[in-house]
Tab-separated table of C-alpha atoms in Angstrom:
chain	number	residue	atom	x	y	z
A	10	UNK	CA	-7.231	23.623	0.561
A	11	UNK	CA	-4.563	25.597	-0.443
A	12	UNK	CA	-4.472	28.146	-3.167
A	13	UNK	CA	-2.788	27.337	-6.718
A	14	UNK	CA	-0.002	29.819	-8.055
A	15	UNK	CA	-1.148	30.831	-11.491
A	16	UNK	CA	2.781	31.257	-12.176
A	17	UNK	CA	3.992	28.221	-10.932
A	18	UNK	CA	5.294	25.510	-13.232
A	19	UNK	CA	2.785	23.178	-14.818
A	20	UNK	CA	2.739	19.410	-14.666
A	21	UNK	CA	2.755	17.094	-17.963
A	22	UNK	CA	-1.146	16.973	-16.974
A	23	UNK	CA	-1.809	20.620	-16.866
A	24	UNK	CA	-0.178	21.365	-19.635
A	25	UNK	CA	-2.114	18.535	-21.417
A	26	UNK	CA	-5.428	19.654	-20.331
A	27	UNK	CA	-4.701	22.968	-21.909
A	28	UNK	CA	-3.677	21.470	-24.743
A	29	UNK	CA	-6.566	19.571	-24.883
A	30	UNK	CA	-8.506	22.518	-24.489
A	31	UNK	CA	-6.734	24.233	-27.669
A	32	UNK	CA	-7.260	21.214	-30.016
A	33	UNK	CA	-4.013	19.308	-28.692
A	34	UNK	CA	-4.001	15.232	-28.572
A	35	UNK	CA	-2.004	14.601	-25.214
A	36	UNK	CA	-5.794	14.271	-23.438
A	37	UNK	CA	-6.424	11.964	-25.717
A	38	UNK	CA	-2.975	9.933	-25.413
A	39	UNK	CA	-4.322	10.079	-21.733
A	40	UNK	CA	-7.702	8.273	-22.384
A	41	UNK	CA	-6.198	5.799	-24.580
A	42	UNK	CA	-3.200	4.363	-22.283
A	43	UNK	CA	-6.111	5.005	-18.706
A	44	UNK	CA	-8.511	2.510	-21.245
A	45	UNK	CA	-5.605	0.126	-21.377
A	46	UNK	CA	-4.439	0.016	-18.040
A	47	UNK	CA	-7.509	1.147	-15.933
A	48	UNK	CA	-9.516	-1.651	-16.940
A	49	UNK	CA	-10.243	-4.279	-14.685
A	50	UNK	CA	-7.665	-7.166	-15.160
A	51	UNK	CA	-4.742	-5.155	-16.964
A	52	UNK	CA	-3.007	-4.023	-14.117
A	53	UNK	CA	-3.442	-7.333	-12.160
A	54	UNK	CA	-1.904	-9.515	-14.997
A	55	UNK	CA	1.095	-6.759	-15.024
A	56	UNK	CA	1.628	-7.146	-11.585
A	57	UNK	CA	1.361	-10.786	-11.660
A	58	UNK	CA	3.900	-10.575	-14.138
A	59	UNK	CA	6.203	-8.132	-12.410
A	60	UNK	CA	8.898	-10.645	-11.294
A	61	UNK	CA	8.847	-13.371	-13.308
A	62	UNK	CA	7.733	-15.404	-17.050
A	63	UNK	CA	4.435	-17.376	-16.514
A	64	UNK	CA	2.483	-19.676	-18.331
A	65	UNK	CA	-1.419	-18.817	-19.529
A	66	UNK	CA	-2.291	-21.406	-16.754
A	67	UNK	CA	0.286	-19.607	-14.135
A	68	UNK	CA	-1.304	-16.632	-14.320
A	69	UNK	CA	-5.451	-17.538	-14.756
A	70	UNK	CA	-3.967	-19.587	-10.950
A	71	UNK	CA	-2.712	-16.309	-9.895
A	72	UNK	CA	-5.750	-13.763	-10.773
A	73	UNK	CA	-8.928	-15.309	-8.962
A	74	UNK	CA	-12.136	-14.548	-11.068
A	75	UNK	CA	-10.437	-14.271	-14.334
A	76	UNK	CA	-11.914	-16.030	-16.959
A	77	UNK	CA	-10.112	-17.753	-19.917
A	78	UNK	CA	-12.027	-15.722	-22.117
A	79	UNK	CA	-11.035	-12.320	-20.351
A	80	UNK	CA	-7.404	-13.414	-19.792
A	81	UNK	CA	-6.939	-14.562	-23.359
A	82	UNK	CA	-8.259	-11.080	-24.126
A	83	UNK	CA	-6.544	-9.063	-21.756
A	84	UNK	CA	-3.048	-10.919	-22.751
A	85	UNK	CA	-3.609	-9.621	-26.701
A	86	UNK	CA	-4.671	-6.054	-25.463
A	87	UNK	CA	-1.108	-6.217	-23.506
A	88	UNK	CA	0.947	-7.658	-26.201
A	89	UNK	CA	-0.251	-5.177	-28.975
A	90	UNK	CA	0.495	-2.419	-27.088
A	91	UNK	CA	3.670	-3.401	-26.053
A	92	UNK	CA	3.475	-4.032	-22.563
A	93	UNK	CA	4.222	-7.832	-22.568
A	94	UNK	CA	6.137	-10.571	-25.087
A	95	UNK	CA	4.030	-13.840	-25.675
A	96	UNK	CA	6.796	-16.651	-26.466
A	97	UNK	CA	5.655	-19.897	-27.926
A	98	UNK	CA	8.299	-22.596	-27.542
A	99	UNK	CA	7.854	-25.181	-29.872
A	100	UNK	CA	7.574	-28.566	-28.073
A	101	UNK	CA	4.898	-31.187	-27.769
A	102	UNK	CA	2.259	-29.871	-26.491
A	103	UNK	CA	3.453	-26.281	-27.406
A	104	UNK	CA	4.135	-23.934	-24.244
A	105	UNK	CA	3.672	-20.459	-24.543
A	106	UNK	CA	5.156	-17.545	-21.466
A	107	UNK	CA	4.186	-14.327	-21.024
A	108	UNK	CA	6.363	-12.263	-19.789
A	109	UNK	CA	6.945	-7.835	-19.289
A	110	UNK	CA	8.439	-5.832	-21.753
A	111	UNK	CA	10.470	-3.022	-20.565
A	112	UNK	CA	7.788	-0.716	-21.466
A	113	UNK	CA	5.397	-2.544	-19.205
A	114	UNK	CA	7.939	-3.168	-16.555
A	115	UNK	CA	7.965	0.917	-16.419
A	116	UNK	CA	3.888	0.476	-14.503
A	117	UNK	CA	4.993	-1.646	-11.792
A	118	UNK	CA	5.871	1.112	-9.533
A	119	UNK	CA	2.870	3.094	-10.610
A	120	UNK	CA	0.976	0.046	-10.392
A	121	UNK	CA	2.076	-0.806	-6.947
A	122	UNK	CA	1.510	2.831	-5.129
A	123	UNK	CA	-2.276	2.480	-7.165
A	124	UNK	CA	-2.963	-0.978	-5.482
A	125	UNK	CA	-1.582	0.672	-2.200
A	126	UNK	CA	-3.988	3.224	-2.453
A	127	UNK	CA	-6.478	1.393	-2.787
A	128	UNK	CA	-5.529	-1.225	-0.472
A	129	UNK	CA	-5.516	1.604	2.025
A	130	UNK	CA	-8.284	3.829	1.310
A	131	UNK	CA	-10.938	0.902	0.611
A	132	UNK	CA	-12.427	1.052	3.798
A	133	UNK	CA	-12.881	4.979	4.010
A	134	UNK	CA	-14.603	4.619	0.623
A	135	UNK	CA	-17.007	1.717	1.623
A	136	UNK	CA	-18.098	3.788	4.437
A	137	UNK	CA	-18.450	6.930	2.162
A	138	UNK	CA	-20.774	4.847	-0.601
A	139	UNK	CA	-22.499	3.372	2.870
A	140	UNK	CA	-23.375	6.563	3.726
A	141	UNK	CA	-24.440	7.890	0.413
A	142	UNK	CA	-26.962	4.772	-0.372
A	143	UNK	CA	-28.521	5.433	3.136
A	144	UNK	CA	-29.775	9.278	2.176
């Protein structure tokens, strides 16, 4: 590993940390928008929803495992924080899109080099819990 210049510029993290540290709120900013995003369906449905409007039905088709329940959930976590519009249209029966704001459209390539990762790397870290059950 290399060694870290003390002097060198900071990232938005570092400097967040240390505010943290000194009774600053960006750690906590941090937590909030990782509880958000980092749970287990969020960043599906916003990838789901990366390219186009879908229906409630669209998207539970889309997410395997998702329950109506969670999706319903997940949807009105999304919306209140901005990440997605929920449109009712009013016809008989009513249909209702979801669809990215442009806040939530800002994830996608964050989102994307995540699932990447992970995509990548899941092997390396099945082997790695493998081989930490079997000591």
């Amino acid at each position: 590993m290399t060694a870290v210049d003390p002097s060198a510029p900071k990232s938005a993290y570092d400097r967040s940390c240390a505010a943290t540290a000194s009774g600053g709120t960006d750690g906590r900013a941090i937590r909030d928008v990782l509880d958000r995003i980092g749970d287990k369906w969020s960043l599906l449905v916003i990838g789901t929803l990366r390219d186009e409007r879908l229906r409630f039905s669209e998207l539970q088709r889309h997410i395997p495992g998702i329950s109506q329940r969670m999706l319903t959930l997940t949807l009105r976590q999304l919306e209140r924080d901005g990440l997605i519009t929920r449109t009712v249209h009013a016809e008989v029966p009513p249909r209702v899109e979801y669809e990215l704001t442009e806040l939530g459209a800002t994830l996608i390539e964050v989102a994307t080099a995540l699932a990447e990762w992970a995509i990548a790397r899941h092997p390396l870290i099945e082997q790695s819990r493998a081989a930490y059950d079997a000591r």
